[in-house]
PDB file of C-alpha atoms in Angstrom:
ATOM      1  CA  UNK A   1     -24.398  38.077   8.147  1.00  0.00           C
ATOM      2  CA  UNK A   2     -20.974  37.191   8.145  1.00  0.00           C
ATOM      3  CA  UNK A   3     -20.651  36.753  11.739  1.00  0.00           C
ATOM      4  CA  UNK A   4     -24.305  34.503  11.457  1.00  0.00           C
ATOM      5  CA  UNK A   5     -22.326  32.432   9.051  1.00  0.00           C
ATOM      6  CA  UNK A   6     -18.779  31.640  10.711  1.00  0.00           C
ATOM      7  CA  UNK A   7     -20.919  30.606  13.855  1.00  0.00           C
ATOM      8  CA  UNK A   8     -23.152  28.252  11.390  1.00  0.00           C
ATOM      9  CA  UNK A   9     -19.679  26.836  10.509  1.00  0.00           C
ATOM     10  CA  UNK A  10     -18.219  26.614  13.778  1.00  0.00           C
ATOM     11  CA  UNK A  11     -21.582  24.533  14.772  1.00  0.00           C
ATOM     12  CA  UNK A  12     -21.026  21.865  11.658  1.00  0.00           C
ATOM     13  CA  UNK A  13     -17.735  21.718  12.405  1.00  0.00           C
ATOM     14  CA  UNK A  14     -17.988  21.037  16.104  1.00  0.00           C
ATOM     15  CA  UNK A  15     -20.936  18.787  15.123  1.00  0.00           C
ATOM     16  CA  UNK A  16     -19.196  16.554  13.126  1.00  0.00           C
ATOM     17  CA  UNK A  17     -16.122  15.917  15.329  1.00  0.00           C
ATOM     18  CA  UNK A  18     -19.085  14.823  17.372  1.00  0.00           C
ATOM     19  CA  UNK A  19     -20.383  12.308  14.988  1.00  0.00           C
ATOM     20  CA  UNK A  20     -16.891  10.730  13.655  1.00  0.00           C
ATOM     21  CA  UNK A  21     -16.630  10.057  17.956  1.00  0.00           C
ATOM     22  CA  UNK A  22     -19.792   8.350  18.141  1.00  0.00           C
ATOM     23  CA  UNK A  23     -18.503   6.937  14.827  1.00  0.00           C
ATOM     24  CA  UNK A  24     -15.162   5.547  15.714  1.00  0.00           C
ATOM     25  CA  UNK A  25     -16.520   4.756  19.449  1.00  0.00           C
ATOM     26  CA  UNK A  26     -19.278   2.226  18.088  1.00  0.00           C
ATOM     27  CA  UNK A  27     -16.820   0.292  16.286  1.00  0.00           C
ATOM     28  CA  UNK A  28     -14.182   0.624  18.394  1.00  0.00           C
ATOM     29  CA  UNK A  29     -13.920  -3.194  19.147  1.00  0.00           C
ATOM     30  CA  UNK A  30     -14.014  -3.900  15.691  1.00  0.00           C
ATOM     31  CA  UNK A  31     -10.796  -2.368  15.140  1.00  0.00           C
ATOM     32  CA  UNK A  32      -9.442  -3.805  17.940  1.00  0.00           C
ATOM     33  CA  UNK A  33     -10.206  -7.527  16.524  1.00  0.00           C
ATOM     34  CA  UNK A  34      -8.689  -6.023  13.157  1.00  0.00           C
ATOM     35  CA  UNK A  35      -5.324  -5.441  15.043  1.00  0.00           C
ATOM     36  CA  UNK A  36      -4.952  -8.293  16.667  1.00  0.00           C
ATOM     37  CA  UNK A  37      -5.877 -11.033  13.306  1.00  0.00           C
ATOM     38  CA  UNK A  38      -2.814  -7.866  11.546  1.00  0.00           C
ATOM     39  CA  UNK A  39      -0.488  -8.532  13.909  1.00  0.00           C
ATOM     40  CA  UNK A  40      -0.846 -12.122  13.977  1.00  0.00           C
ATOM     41  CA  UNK A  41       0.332 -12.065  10.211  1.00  0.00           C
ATOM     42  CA  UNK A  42       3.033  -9.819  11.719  1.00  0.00           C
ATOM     43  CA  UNK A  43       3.869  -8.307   8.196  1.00  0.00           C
ATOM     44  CA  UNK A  44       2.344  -5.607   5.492  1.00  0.00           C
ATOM     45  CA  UNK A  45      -0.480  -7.460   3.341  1.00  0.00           C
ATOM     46  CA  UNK A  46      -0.992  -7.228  -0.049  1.00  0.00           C
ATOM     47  CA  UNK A  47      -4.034  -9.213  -0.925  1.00  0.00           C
ATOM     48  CA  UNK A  48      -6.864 -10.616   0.434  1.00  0.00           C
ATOM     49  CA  UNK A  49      -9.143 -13.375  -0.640  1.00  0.00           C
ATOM     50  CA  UNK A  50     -12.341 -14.861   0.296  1.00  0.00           C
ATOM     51  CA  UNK A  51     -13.015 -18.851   0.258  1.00  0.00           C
ATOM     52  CA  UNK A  52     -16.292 -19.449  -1.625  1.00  0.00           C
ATOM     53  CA  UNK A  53     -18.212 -20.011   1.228  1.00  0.00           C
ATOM     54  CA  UNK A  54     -17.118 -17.342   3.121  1.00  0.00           C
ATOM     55  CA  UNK A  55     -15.569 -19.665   5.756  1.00  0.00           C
ATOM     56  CA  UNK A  56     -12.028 -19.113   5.356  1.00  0.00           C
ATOM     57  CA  UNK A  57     -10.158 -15.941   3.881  1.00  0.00           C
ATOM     58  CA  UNK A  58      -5.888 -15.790   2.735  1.00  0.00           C
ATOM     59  CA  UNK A  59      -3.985 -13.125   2.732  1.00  0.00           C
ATOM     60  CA  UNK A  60      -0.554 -12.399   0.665  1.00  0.00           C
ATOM     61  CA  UNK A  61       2.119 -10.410   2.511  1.00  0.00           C
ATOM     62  CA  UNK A  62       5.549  -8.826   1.767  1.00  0.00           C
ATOM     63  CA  UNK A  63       7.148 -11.718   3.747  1.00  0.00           C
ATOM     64  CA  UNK A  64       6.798 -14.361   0.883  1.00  0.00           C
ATOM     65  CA  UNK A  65       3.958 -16.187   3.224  1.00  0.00           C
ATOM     66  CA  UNK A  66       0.612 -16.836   2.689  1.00  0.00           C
ATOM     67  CA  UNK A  67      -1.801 -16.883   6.135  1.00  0.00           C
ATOM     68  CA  UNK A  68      -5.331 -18.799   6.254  1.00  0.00           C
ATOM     69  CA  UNK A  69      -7.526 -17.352   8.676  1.00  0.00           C
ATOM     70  CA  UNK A  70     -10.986 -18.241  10.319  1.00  0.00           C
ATOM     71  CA  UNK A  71     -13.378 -15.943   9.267  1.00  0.00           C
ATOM     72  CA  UNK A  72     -13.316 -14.702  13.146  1.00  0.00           C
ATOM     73  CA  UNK A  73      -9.593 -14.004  12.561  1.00  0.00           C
ATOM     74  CA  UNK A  74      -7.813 -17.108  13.763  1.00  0.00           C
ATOM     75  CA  UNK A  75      -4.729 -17.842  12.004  1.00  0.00           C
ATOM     76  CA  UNK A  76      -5.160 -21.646  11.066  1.00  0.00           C
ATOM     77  CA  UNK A  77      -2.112 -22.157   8.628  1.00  0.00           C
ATOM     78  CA  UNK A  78       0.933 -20.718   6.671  1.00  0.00           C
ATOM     79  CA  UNK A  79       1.940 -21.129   3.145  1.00  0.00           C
ATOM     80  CA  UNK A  80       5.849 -20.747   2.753  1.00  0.00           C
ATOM     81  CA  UNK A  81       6.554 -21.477  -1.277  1.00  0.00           C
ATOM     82  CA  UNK A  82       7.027 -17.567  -2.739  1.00  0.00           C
ATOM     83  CA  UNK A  83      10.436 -16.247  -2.402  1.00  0.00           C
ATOM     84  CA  UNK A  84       9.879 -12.934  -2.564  1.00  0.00           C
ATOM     85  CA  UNK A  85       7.152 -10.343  -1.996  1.00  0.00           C
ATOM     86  CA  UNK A  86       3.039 -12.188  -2.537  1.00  0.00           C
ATOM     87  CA  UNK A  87       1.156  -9.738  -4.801  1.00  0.00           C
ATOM     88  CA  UNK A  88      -2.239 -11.372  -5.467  1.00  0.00           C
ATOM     89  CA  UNK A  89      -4.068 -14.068  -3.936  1.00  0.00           C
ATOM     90  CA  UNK A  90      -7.188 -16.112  -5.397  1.00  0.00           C
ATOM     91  CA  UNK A  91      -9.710 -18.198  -3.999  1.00  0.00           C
ATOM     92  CA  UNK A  92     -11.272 -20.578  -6.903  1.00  0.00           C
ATOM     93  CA  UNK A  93     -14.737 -19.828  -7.297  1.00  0.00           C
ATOM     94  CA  UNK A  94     -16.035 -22.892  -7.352  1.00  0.00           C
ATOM     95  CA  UNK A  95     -17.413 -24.271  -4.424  1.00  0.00           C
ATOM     96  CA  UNK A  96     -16.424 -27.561  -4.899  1.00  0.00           C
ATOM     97  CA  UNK A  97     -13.337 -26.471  -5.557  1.00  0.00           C
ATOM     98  CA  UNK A  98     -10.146 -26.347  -2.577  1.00  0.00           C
ATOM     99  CA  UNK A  99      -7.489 -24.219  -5.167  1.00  0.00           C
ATOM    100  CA  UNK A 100      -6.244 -21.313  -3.886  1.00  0.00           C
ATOM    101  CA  UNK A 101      -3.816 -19.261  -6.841  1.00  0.00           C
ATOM    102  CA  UNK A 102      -1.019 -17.078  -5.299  1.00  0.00           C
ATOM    103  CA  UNK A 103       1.581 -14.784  -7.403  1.00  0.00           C
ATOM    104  CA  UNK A 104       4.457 -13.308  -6.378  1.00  0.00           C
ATOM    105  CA  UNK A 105       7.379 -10.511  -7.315  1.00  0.00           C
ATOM    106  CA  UNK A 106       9.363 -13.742  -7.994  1.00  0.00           C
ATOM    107  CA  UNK A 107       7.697 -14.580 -10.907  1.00  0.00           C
ATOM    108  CA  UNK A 108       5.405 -17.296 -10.322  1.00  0.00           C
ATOM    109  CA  UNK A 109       2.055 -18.673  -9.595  1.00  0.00           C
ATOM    110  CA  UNK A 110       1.755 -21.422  -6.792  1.00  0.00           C
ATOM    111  CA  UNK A 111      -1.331 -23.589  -6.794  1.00  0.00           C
ATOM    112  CA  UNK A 112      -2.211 -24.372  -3.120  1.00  0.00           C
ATOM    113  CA  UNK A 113      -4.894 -27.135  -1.375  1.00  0.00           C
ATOM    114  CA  UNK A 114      -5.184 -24.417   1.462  1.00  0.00           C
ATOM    115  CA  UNK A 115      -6.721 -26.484   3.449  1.00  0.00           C
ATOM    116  CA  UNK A 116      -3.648 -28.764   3.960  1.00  0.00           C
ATOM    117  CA  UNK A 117      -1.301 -26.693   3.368  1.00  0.00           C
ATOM    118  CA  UNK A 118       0.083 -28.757   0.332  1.00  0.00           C
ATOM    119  CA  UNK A 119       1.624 -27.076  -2.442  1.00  0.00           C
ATOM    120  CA  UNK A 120       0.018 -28.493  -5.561  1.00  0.00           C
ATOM    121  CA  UNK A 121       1.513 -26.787  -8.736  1.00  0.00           C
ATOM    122  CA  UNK A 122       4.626 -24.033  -9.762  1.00  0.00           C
ATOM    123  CA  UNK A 123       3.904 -22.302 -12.655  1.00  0.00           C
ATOM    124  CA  UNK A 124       7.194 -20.035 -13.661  1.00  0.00           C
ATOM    125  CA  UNK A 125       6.487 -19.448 -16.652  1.00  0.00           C
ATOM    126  CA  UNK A 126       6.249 -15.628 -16.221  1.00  0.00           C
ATOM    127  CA  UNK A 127       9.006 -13.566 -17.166  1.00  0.00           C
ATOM    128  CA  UNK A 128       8.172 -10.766 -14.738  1.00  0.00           C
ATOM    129  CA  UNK A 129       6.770 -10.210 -11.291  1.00  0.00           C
ATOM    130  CA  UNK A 130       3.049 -11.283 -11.204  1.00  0.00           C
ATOM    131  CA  UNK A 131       0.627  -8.214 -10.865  1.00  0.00           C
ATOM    132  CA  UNK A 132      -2.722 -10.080 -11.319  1.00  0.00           C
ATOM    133  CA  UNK A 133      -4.858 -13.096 -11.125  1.00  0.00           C
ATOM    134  CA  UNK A 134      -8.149 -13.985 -11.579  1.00  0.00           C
ATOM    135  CA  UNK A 135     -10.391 -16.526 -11.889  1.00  0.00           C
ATOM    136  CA  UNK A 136     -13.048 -17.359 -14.660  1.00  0.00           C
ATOM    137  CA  UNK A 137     -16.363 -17.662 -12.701  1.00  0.00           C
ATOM    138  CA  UNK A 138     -16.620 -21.469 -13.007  1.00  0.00           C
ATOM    139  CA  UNK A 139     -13.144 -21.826 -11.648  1.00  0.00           C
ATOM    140  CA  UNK A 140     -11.719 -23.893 -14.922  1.00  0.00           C
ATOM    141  CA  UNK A 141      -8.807 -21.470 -15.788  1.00  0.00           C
ATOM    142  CA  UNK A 142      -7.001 -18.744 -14.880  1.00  0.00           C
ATOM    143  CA  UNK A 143      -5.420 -15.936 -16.386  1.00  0.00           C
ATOM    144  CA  UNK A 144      -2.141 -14.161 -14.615  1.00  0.00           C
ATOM    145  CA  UNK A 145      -0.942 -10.713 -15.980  1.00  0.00           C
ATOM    146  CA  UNK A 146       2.738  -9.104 -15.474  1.00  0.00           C
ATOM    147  CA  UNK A 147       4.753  -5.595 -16.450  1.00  0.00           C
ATOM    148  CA  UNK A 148       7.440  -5.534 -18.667  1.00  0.00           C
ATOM    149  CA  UNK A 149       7.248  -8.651 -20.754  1.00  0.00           C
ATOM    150  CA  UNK A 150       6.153  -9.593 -23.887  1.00  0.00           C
ATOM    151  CA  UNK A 151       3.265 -12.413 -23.750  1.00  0.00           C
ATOM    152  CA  UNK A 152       2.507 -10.875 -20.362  1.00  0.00           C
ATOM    153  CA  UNK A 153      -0.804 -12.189 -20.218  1.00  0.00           C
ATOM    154  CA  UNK A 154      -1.699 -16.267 -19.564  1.00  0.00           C
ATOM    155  CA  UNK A 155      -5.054 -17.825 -19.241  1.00  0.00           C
ATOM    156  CA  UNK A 156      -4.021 -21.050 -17.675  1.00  0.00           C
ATOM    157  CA  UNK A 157      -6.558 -24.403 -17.966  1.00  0.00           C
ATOM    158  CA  UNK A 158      -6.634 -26.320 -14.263  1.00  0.00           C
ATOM    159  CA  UNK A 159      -6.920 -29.662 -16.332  1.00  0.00           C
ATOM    160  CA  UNK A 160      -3.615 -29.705 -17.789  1.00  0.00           C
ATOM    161  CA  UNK A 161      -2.134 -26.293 -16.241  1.00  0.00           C
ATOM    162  CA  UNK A 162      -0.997 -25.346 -19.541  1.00  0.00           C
ATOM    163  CA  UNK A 163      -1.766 -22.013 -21.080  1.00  0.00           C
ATOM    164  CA  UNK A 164      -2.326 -19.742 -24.089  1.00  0.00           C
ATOM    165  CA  UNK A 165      -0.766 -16.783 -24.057  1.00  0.00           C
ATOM    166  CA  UNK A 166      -1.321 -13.133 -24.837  1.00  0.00           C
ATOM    167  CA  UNK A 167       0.540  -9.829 -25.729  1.00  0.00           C
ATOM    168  CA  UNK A 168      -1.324  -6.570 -24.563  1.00  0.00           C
ATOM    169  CA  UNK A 169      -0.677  -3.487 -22.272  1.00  0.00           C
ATOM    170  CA  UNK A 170       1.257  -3.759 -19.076  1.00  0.00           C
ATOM    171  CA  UNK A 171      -0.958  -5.399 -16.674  1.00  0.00           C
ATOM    172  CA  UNK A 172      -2.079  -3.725 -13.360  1.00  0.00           C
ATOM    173  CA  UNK A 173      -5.037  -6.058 -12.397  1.00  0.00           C
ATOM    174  CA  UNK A 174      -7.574  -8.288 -14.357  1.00  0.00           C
ATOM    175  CA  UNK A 175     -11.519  -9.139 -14.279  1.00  0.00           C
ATOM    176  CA  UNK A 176     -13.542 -11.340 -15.868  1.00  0.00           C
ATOM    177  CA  UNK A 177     -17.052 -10.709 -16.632  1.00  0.00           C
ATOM    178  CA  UNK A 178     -19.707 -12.725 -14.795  1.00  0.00           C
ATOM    179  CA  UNK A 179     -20.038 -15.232 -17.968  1.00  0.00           C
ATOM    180  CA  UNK A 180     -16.716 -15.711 -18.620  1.00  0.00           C
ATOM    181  CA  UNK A 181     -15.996 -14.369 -21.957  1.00  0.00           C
ATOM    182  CA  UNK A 182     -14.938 -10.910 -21.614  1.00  0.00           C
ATOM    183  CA  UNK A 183     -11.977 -10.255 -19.654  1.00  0.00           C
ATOM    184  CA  UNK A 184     -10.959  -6.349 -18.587  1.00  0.00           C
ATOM    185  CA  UNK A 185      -7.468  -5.187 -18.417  1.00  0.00           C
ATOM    186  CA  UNK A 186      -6.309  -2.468 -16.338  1.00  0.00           C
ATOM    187  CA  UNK A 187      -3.021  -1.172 -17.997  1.00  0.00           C
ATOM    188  CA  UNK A 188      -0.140   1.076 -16.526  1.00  0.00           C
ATOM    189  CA  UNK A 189      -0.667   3.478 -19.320  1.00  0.00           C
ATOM    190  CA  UNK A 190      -3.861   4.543 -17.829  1.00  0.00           C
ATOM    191  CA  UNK A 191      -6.428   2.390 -20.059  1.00  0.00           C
ATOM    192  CA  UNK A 192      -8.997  -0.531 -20.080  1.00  0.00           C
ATOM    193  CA  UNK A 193      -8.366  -3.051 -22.669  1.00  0.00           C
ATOM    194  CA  UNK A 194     -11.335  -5.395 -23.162  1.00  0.00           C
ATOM    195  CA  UNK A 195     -10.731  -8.778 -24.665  1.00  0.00           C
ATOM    196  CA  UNK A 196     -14.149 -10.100 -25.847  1.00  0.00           C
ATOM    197  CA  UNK A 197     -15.816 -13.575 -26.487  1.00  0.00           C
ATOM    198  CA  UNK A 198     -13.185 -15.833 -24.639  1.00  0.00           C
ATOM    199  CA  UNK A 199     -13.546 -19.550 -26.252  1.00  0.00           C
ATOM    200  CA  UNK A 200     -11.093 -21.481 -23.841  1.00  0.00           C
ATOM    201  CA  UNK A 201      -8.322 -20.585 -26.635  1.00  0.00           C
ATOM    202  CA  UNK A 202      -8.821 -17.412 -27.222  1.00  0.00           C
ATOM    203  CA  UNK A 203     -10.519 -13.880 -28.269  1.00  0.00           C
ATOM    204  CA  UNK A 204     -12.211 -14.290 -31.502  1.00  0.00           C
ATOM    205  CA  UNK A 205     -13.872 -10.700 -31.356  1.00  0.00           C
ATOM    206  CA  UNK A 206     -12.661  -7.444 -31.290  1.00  0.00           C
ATOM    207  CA  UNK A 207     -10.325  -5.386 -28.437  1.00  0.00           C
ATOM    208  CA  UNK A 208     -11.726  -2.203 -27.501  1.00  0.00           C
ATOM    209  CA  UNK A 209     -10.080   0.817 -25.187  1.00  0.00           C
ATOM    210  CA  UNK A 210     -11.462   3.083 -22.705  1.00  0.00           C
ATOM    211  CA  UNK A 211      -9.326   5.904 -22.028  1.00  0.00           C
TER     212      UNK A 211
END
């Protein structure tokens, strides 16, 4: 039985070295493509984001620069404004919208028209290196989280690019909900902090934790 068994094993195993080669052979020129849009970037990235309509996508990277690429990979323009390490970058939502939100180690937020390349707004604000941003799903405001600082949480308005501000957990990364009025925290201490029912000035209703 035992001998029955090991050979059973030896089949699956020999089996599936056969399927991860079909595998990695049928998209084998996919990851070729995929090295080649890297290495045009030519550094490590950190974040990637979509353009609404799926045209466009930026990346953040530990050089400081932003890259826009085609959506088949060709590098179209660089955005040089971060001096240090981009964490986080962020389409707007909106597609009538051309913002594109980038953070940075060096404690701001640069607003971007990515499509020319102009640098639009500097929001330094921030105490601390910028973990997170996201935006709302209409693409009105924004809200940018850091570690280590009090206040570490802003929810920015794009009319006036002021914001409120917030004091809660260290931030790792931030969602909103699809409607806009919850917004989830991801905290280094291992939790979820949900701030409910979002008004454009604040969070009238109750935090809750998920451990």
């Amino acid at each position: 039985m035992e001998t029955i068994m090991t050979r059973n094993i030896d089949s699956l195993k020999k089996l599936s070295c056969v399927f991860l080669f079909l595998f990695f052979l049928s998209i084998r020129s996919d990851l070729t493509k995929t090295r080649i849009v890297m290495s045009q970037a030519d550094d490590i990235t950190t974040s990637i984001s979509w353009s609404p309509d799926g045209e466009l996508y930026a990346t953040g990277n530990f050089d400081g620069n932003v890259y826009i690429f085609t959506k088949d990979g060709q590098l179209i323009k660089t955005l040089q404004g971060h001096t240090d390490i981009v964490t986080t970058v962020a389409w707007n939502p909106n597609i009538n919208s051309s913002l594109l939100a980038t953070s940075g180690l060096d404690k701001t937020i640069l607003i971007w028209d990515p499509l020319s390349g102009n640098l639009l707004e500097t929001l330094s604000t921030h105490k601390d290196g910028i973990l997170s941003l996201t935006w709302t799903p209409d693409g009105t405001q924004l809200a940018s989280g850091t570690i280590r600082e009090n206040g570490n949480l802003r929810i920015w308005s794009i009319s006036t690019w002021t914001s409120e501000q917030f004091t809660v957990g260290s931030i790792y990364h931030a969602a909103w909900s699809p409607d806009g009025t919850h917004l989830a925290i991801a905290n280094s201490g291992g939790q979820l902090e949900i701030r409910t029912g979002w008004n454009g000035k604040g969070f009238p209703q109750n935090v809750y934790m998920q451990e």
